mmCIF file of C-alpha atoms in Angstrom:
data_model
loop_
_atom_site.group_PDB
_atom_site.id
_atom_site.type_symbol
_atom_site.label_atom_id
_atom_site.label_comp_id
_atom_site.label_asym_id
_atom_site.label_seq_id
_atom_site.Cartn_x
_atom_site.Cartn_y
_atom_site.Cartn_z
ATOM 1 C CA ASP A 1 -0.092 -0.080 0.073
ATOM 2 C CA THR A 2 1.877 3.159 -1.332
ATOM 3 C CA GLY A 3 -0.740 5.655 -0.338
ATOM 4 C CA VAL A 4 -2.689 8.113 -2.205
ATOM 5 C CA SER A 5 -0.016 10.300 -4.502
ATOM 6 C CA GLN A 6 -0.607 13.493 -6.234
ATOM 7 C CA ASP A 7 1.738 15.176 -8.451
ATOM 8 C CA PRO A 8 2.780 17.503 -8.742
ATOM 9 C CA ARG A 9 3.183 18.843 -5.023
ATOM 10 C CA HIS A 10 3.906 22.320 -5.751
ATOM 11 C CA LYS A 11 3.024 24.333 -9.019
ATOM 12 C CA ILE A 12 3.516 28.347 -9.560
ATOM 13 C CA THR A 13 1.564 29.477 -12.698
ATOM 14 C CA LYS A 14 0.812 33.286 -14.164
ATOM 15 C CA ARG A 15 -2.787 34.143 -14.296
ATOM 16 C CA GLY A 16 -4.160 32.845 -17.710
ATOM 17 C CA GLN A 17 -2.331 29.687 -18.149
ATOM 18 C CA ASN A 18 -3.627 26.066 -17.658
ATOM 19 C CA VAL A 19 -2.698 23.585 -14.897
ATOM 20 C CA THR A 20 -3.321 19.814 -14.374
ATOM 21 C CA PHE A 21 -3.023 17.775 -11.268
ATOM 22 C CA ARG A 22 -2.765 14.245 -11.080
ATOM 23 C CA CYS A 23 -4.057 11.922 -8.552
ATOM 24 C CA ASP A 24 -3.200 8.031 -8.058
ATOM 25 C CA PRO A 25 -5.521 6.604 -5.536
ATOM 26 C CA ILE A 26 -5.127 3.363 -3.191
ATOM 27 C CA SER A 27 -4.883 0.541 -6.078
ATOM 28 C CA GLU A 28 -8.153 -0.989 -4.509
ATOM 29 C CA HIS A 29 -9.765 1.912 -3.858
ATOM 30 C CA ASN A 30 -12.888 2.643 -6.366
ATOM 31 C CA ARG A 31 -14.198 6.255 -5.076
ATOM 32 C CA LEU A 32 -11.911 9.061 -5.513
ATOM 33 C CA TYR A 33 -12.738 12.473 -4.495
ATOM 34 C CA TRP A 34 -10.821 16.147 -5.096
ATOM 35 C CA TYR A 35 -11.209 18.923 -2.381
ATOM 36 C CA ARG A 36 -9.652 22.715 -2.497
ATOM 37 C CA GLN A 37 -8.265 24.149 0.884
ATOM 38 C CA THR A 38 -7.378 27.689 1.182
ATOM 39 C CA LEU A 39 -5.206 29.035 4.346
ATOM 40 C CA GLY A 40 -7.283 28.521 7.672
ATOM 41 C CA GLN A 41 -10.165 26.777 6.065
ATOM 42 C CA GLY A 42 -11.106 23.207 5.909
ATOM 43 C CA PRO A 43 -11.286 20.989 2.716
ATOM 44 C CA GLU A 44 -14.075 22.189 0.397
ATOM 45 C CA PHE A 45 -15.488 19.483 -1.766
ATOM 46 C CA LEU A 46 -14.979 19.646 -5.622
ATOM 47 C CA THR A 47 -16.233 16.479 -7.042
ATOM 48 C CA TYR A 48 -16.047 12.544 -6.461
ATOM 49 C CA PHE A 49 -15.886 9.306 -8.798
ATOM 50 C CA GLN A 50 -16.743 6.083 -8.020
ATOM 51 C CA ASN A 51 -14.903 4.143 -10.761
ATOM 52 C CA GLU A 52 -14.809 6.113 -14.084
ATOM 53 C CA ALA A 53 -17.930 7.928 -13.578
ATOM 54 C CA GLN A 54 -18.003 11.350 -12.256
ATOM 55 C CA LEU A 55 -21.170 11.429 -9.441
ATOM 56 C CA GLU A 56 -21.377 14.802 -8.354
ATOM 57 C CA LYS A 57 -19.556 18.171 -8.709
ATOM 58 C CA SER A 58 -19.724 20.954 -6.536
ATOM 59 C CA ARG A 59 -21.004 24.390 -7.586
ATOM 60 C CA LEU A 60 -17.268 25.604 -6.710
ATOM 61 C CA LEU A 61 -16.248 23.735 -9.872
ATOM 62 C CA SER A 62 -16.531 26.492 -12.454
ATOM 63 C CA ASP A 63 -16.622 25.664 -16.175
ATOM 64 C CA ARG A 64 -12.832 26.092 -15.991
ATOM 65 C CA PHE A 65 -12.501 23.121 -13.998
ATOM 66 C CA SER A 66 -12.453 19.806 -15.178
ATOM 67 C CA ALA A 67 -11.838 16.398 -13.578
ATOM 68 C CA GLU A 68 -11.483 12.838 -15.465
ATOM 69 C CA ARG A 69 -10.818 9.550 -14.186
ATOM 70 C CA PRO A 70 -10.740 7.618 -17.695
ATOM 71 C CA LYS A 71 -10.133 3.897 -16.515
ATOM 72 C CA GLY A 72 -11.239 4.220 -12.674
ATOM 73 C CA SER A 73 -7.790 4.395 -11.633
ATOM 74 C CA PHE A 74 -5.528 7.782 -11.572
ATOM 75 C CA SER A 75 -7.681 11.188 -12.027
ATOM 76 C CA THR A 76 -6.273 14.566 -13.401
ATOM 77 C CA LEU A 77 -8.005 18.141 -12.385
ATOM 78 C CA GLU A 78 -7.434 20.271 -14.918
ATOM 79 C CA ILE A 79 -7.750 23.938 -14.302
ATOM 80 C CA GLN A 80 -8.159 26.410 -17.645
ATOM 81 C CA ARG A 81 -7.273 30.021 -17.669
ATOM 82 C CA THR A 82 -5.986 30.247 -13.762
ATOM 83 C CA GLU A 83 -7.014 33.157 -11.591
ATOM 84 C CA GLN A 84 -5.550 34.429 -8.507
ATOM 85 C CA GLY A 85 -8.142 32.899 -6.706
ATOM 86 C CA ASP A 86 -7.533 29.463 -7.586
ATOM 87 C CA SER A 87 -4.667 29.726 -5.429
ATOM 88 C CA ALA A 88 -5.252 26.941 -2.703
ATOM 89 C CA MET A 89 -3.862 23.321 -1.838
ATOM 90 C CA TYR A 90 -5.798 20.912 -3.985
ATOM 91 C CA LEU A 91 -6.333 17.378 -2.159
ATOM 92 C CA CYS A 92 -7.093 14.350 -3.660
ATOM 93 C CA ALA A 93 -8.388 11.291 -1.112
ATOM 94 C CA SER A 94 -9.739 7.961 -2.105
ATOM 95 C CA SER A 95 -11.704 5.473 -0.207
ATOM 96 C CA PRO A 96 -13.098 2.031 -0.785
ATOM 97 C CA SER A 97 -16.509 1.291 -2.236
ATOM 98 C CA SER A 98 -18.368 -0.460 0.546
ATOM 99 C CA GLY A 99 -20.246 1.801 2.724
ATOM 100 C CA VAL A 100 -19.012 4.324 5.244
ATOM 101 C CA GLY A 101 -15.430 4.820 6.016
ATOM 102 C CA GLU A 102 -12.466 7.144 6.458
ATOM 103 C CA LEU A 103 -10.895 8.921 3.412
ATOM 104 C CA PHE A 104 -7.205 8.528 2.584
ATOM 105 C CA PHE A 105 -5.746 11.792 1.474
ATOM 106 C CA GLY A 106 -2.747 12.372 -0.368
ATOM 107 C CA GLU A 107 -0.391 15.202 0.490
ATOM 108 C CA GLY A 108 -1.667 17.719 -1.983
ATOM 109 C CA SER A 109 -0.982 19.905 -4.811
ATOM 110 C CA ARG A 110 -0.372 23.441 -3.948
ATOM 111 C CA LEU A 111 -0.930 25.976 -6.610
ATOM 112 C CA THR A 112 0.057 29.718 -6.538
ATOM 113 C CA VAL A 113 -1.160 32.010 -9.148
ATOM 114 C CA LEU A 114 0.751 34.780 -10.170
ATOM 115 C CA SER B 1 -27.522 24.729 3.866
ATOM 116 C CA GLN B 2 -25.338 22.525 6.018
ATOM 117 C CA LYS B 3 -23.193 24.494 8.739
ATOM 118 C CA ILE B 4 -20.165 23.039 10.524
ATOM 119 C CA GLU B 5 -18.871 24.917 13.380
ATOM 120 C CA GLN B 6 -15.217 24.438 15.427
ATOM 121 C CA ASN B 7 -13.268 26.730 17.616
ATOM 122 C CA SER B 8 -12.081 29.428 15.312
ATOM 123 C CA GLU B 9 -9.594 30.413 17.709
ATOM 124 C CA ALA B 10 -6.356 27.923 18.339
ATOM 125 C CA LEU B 11 -6.522 25.950 21.730
ATOM 126 C CA ASN B 12 -3.442 26.298 23.887
ATOM 127 C CA ILE B 13 -2.687 24.277 26.617
ATOM 128 C CA GLN B 14 -0.178 22.537 29.236
ATOM 129 C CA GLU B 15 1.309 19.327 28.346
ATOM 130 C CA GLY B 16 -0.297 16.453 30.429
ATOM 131 C CA LYS B 17 -3.786 18.202 30.384
ATOM 132 C CA THR B 18 -6.638 17.197 28.490
ATOM 133 C CA ALA B 19 -7.661 18.948 25.383
ATOM 134 C CA THR B 20 -11.588 19.198 24.408
ATOM 135 C CA LEU B 21 -12.284 20.326 20.921
ATOM 136 C CA THR B 22 -16.113 21.129 19.969
ATOM 137 C CA CYS B 23 -17.714 20.407 16.544
ATOM 138 C CA ASN B 24 -21.373 21.853 15.935
ATOM 139 C CA TYR B 25 -23.687 21.105 13.143
ATOM 140 C CA THR B 26 -26.726 22.831 11.599
ATOM 141 C CA ASN B 27 -29.522 21.652 9.101
ATOM 142 C CA TYR B 28 -28.080 18.030 8.963
ATOM 143 C CA SER B 29 -28.729 14.714 10.300
ATOM 144 C CA PRO B 30 -25.592 12.634 9.633
ATOM 145 C CA ALA B 31 -25.362 8.900 9.934
ATOM 146 C CA TYR B 32 -21.824 9.341 11.201
ATOM 147 C CA LEU B 33 -19.271 12.073 11.799
ATOM 148 C CA GLN B 34 -15.408 11.959 11.531
ATOM 149 C CA TRP B 35 -12.473 13.570 12.951
ATOM 150 C CA TYR B 36 -8.905 14.021 10.820
ATOM 151 C CA ARG B 37 -5.793 15.375 11.970
ATOM 152 C CA GLN B 38 -3.970 17.927 9.696
ATOM 153 C CA ASP B 39 -0.129 18.944 10.197
ATOM 154 C CA PRO B 40 0.865 22.106 8.319
ATOM 155 C CA GLY B 41 1.262 21.308 4.490
ATOM 156 C CA ARG B 42 -0.079 17.771 4.800
ATOM 157 C CA GLY B 43 -2.936 16.088 3.926
ATOM 158 C CA PRO B 44 -5.505 15.357 6.699
ATOM 159 C CA VAL B 45 -5.025 12.074 8.481
ATOM 160 C CA PHE B 46 -8.192 10.098 9.823
ATOM 161 C CA LEU B 47 -8.411 9.251 13.665
ATOM 162 C CA LEU B 48 -12.177 8.439 14.263
ATOM 163 C CA LEU B 49 -15.242 7.979 13.246
ATOM 164 C CA ILE B 50 -18.617 8.056 15.500
ATOM 165 C CA ARG B 51 -22.021 6.461 14.334
ATOM 166 C CA GLU B 52 -25.314 8.384 15.417
ATOM 167 C CA ASN B 53 -26.461 5.400 17.331
ATOM 168 C CA GLU B 54 -22.889 5.521 19.209
ATOM 169 C CA LYS B 55 -22.876 8.003 22.317
ATOM 170 C CA GLU B 56 -18.888 7.423 22.671
ATOM 171 C CA LYS B 57 -15.877 6.134 20.717
ATOM 172 C CA ARG B 58 -12.339 5.757 22.060
ATOM 173 C CA LYS B 59 -9.076 5.265 20.596
ATOM 174 C CA GLU B 60 -5.949 5.450 22.952
ATOM 175 C CA ARG B 61 -5.734 8.463 24.224
ATOM 176 C CA LEU B 62 -8.603 9.917 22.135
ATOM 177 C CA LYS B 63 -12.050 9.931 22.866
ATOM 178 C CA VAL B 64 -15.165 11.313 20.509
ATOM 179 C CA THR B 65 -18.700 11.882 21.874
ATOM 180 C CA PHE B 66 -21.785 12.240 19.521
ATOM 181 C CA ASP B 67 -24.922 13.736 20.704
ATOM 182 C CA THR B 68 -27.269 13.846 17.703
ATOM 183 C CA THR B 69 -29.643 16.099 20.240
ATOM 184 C CA LEU B 70 -27.613 18.823 20.507
ATOM 185 C CA LYS B 71 -26.136 18.384 17.171
ATOM 186 C CA GLN B 72 -22.619 18.317 18.710
ATOM 187 C CA SER B 73 -19.428 16.110 19.024
ATOM 188 C CA LEU B 74 -16.546 16.760 21.179
ATOM 189 C CA PHE B 75 -13.140 15.411 20.535
ATOM 190 C CA HIS B 76 -10.726 15.026 23.741
ATOM 191 C CA ILE B 77 -7.344 14.184 23.595
ATOM 192 C CA THR B 78 -6.140 12.749 27.317
ATOM 193 C CA ALA B 79 -2.650 13.157 28.539
ATOM 194 C CA SER B 80 -1.789 15.770 25.846
ATOM 195 C CA GLN B 81 1.977 15.757 24.223
ATOM 196 C CA PRO B 82 3.606 18.535 22.350
ATOM 197 C CA ALA B 83 3.443 15.976 19.328
ATOM 198 C CA ASP B 84 -0.465 16.140 19.490
ATOM 199 C CA SER B 85 -0.093 19.923 18.073
ATOM 200 C CA ALA B 86 -1.755 20.426 14.681
ATOM 201 C CA THR B 87 -5.158 21.185 13.431
ATOM 202 C CA TYR B 88 -8.090 19.196 13.996
ATOM 203 C CA LEU B 89 -10.934 18.657 11.402
ATOM 204 C CA CYS B 90 -14.575 17.488 12.105
ATOM 205 C CA ALA B 91 -16.252 15.985 8.984
ATOM 206 C CA LEU B 92 -20.033 14.904 8.181
ATOM 207 C CA ASP B 93 -20.977 12.467 5.583
ATOM 208 C CA THR B 94 -23.970 14.594 3.163
ATOM 209 C CA SER B 95 -24.000 11.995 0.734
ATOM 210 C CA GLY B 96 -25.545 9.021 2.623
ATOM 211 C CA GLY B 97 -22.668 6.735 2.888
ATOM 212 C CA TYR B 98 -20.708 7.469 -0.326
ATOM 213 C CA ASN B 99 -17.877 8.801 2.013
ATOM 214 C CA LYS B 100 -18.804 12.690 0.474
ATOM 215 C CA LEU B 101 -17.626 14.623 3.499
ATOM 216 C CA ILE B 102 -17.947 18.358 4.416
ATOM 217 C CA PHE B 103 -15.394 19.675 6.638
ATOM 218 C CA GLY B 104 -15.347 22.403 9.573
ATOM 219 C CA ALA B 105 -12.285 24.825 9.284
ATOM 220 C CA GLY B 106 -10.878 22.880 12.093
ATOM 221 C CA THR B 107 -9.354 23.851 15.563
ATOM 222 C CA ARG B 108 -5.827 24.307 16.110
ATOM 223 C CA LEU B 109 -4.074 22.694 19.049
ATOM 224 C CA ALA B 110 -1.052 23.766 20.492
ATOM 225 C CA VAL B 111 0.555 21.924 23.402
ATOM 226 C CA HIS B 112 2.990 23.400 25.332
ATOM 227 C CA PRO B 113 5.610 21.433 27.772
#
């Protein structure tokens, strides 16, 4: 069990550029979640997948944000035309599909938009 | 909409004392509630889960209570140590078992030697 891994850990970009984050969940976990966290706040839910199906998207996920999990394994979160307000920590988590339980978080990808 | 409130101010306590953190929620009746620990620059780490029909749950020096009438959970760390210093997050499942969690803002705990 290598845990949830995220890449890159840090990304600095200029406003208007596109960025993509990758998340590799724990291999036997069918559910995958994306959260965003800003300083002094708890993680805010963005979206989640059951296998390759995206089951829900938060209203926080504007049209500039898109998430995919094409084969039900790794996932990508893309932000197009970044804005300074997108600066945050983007956290990925996974969990088994059987009922109630904990989320296993990665270490996050910190985005800074200049 | 659902709202989760945690003590916004940092909690400072002396080593060896018991730390008590509060989580209050409104506009929801969760079937269970979770607590996570988060260190600076790291992802949250799961600590405990308590179901609505459980009044209390313990794990080593940790204890969680869940009062669905008061809509409140209390998180206790007994015999606290400086290594317990971190932010503690309360989370509710709003998806009926899909583990889609809504988090509070967290309470920062500082344990002083």
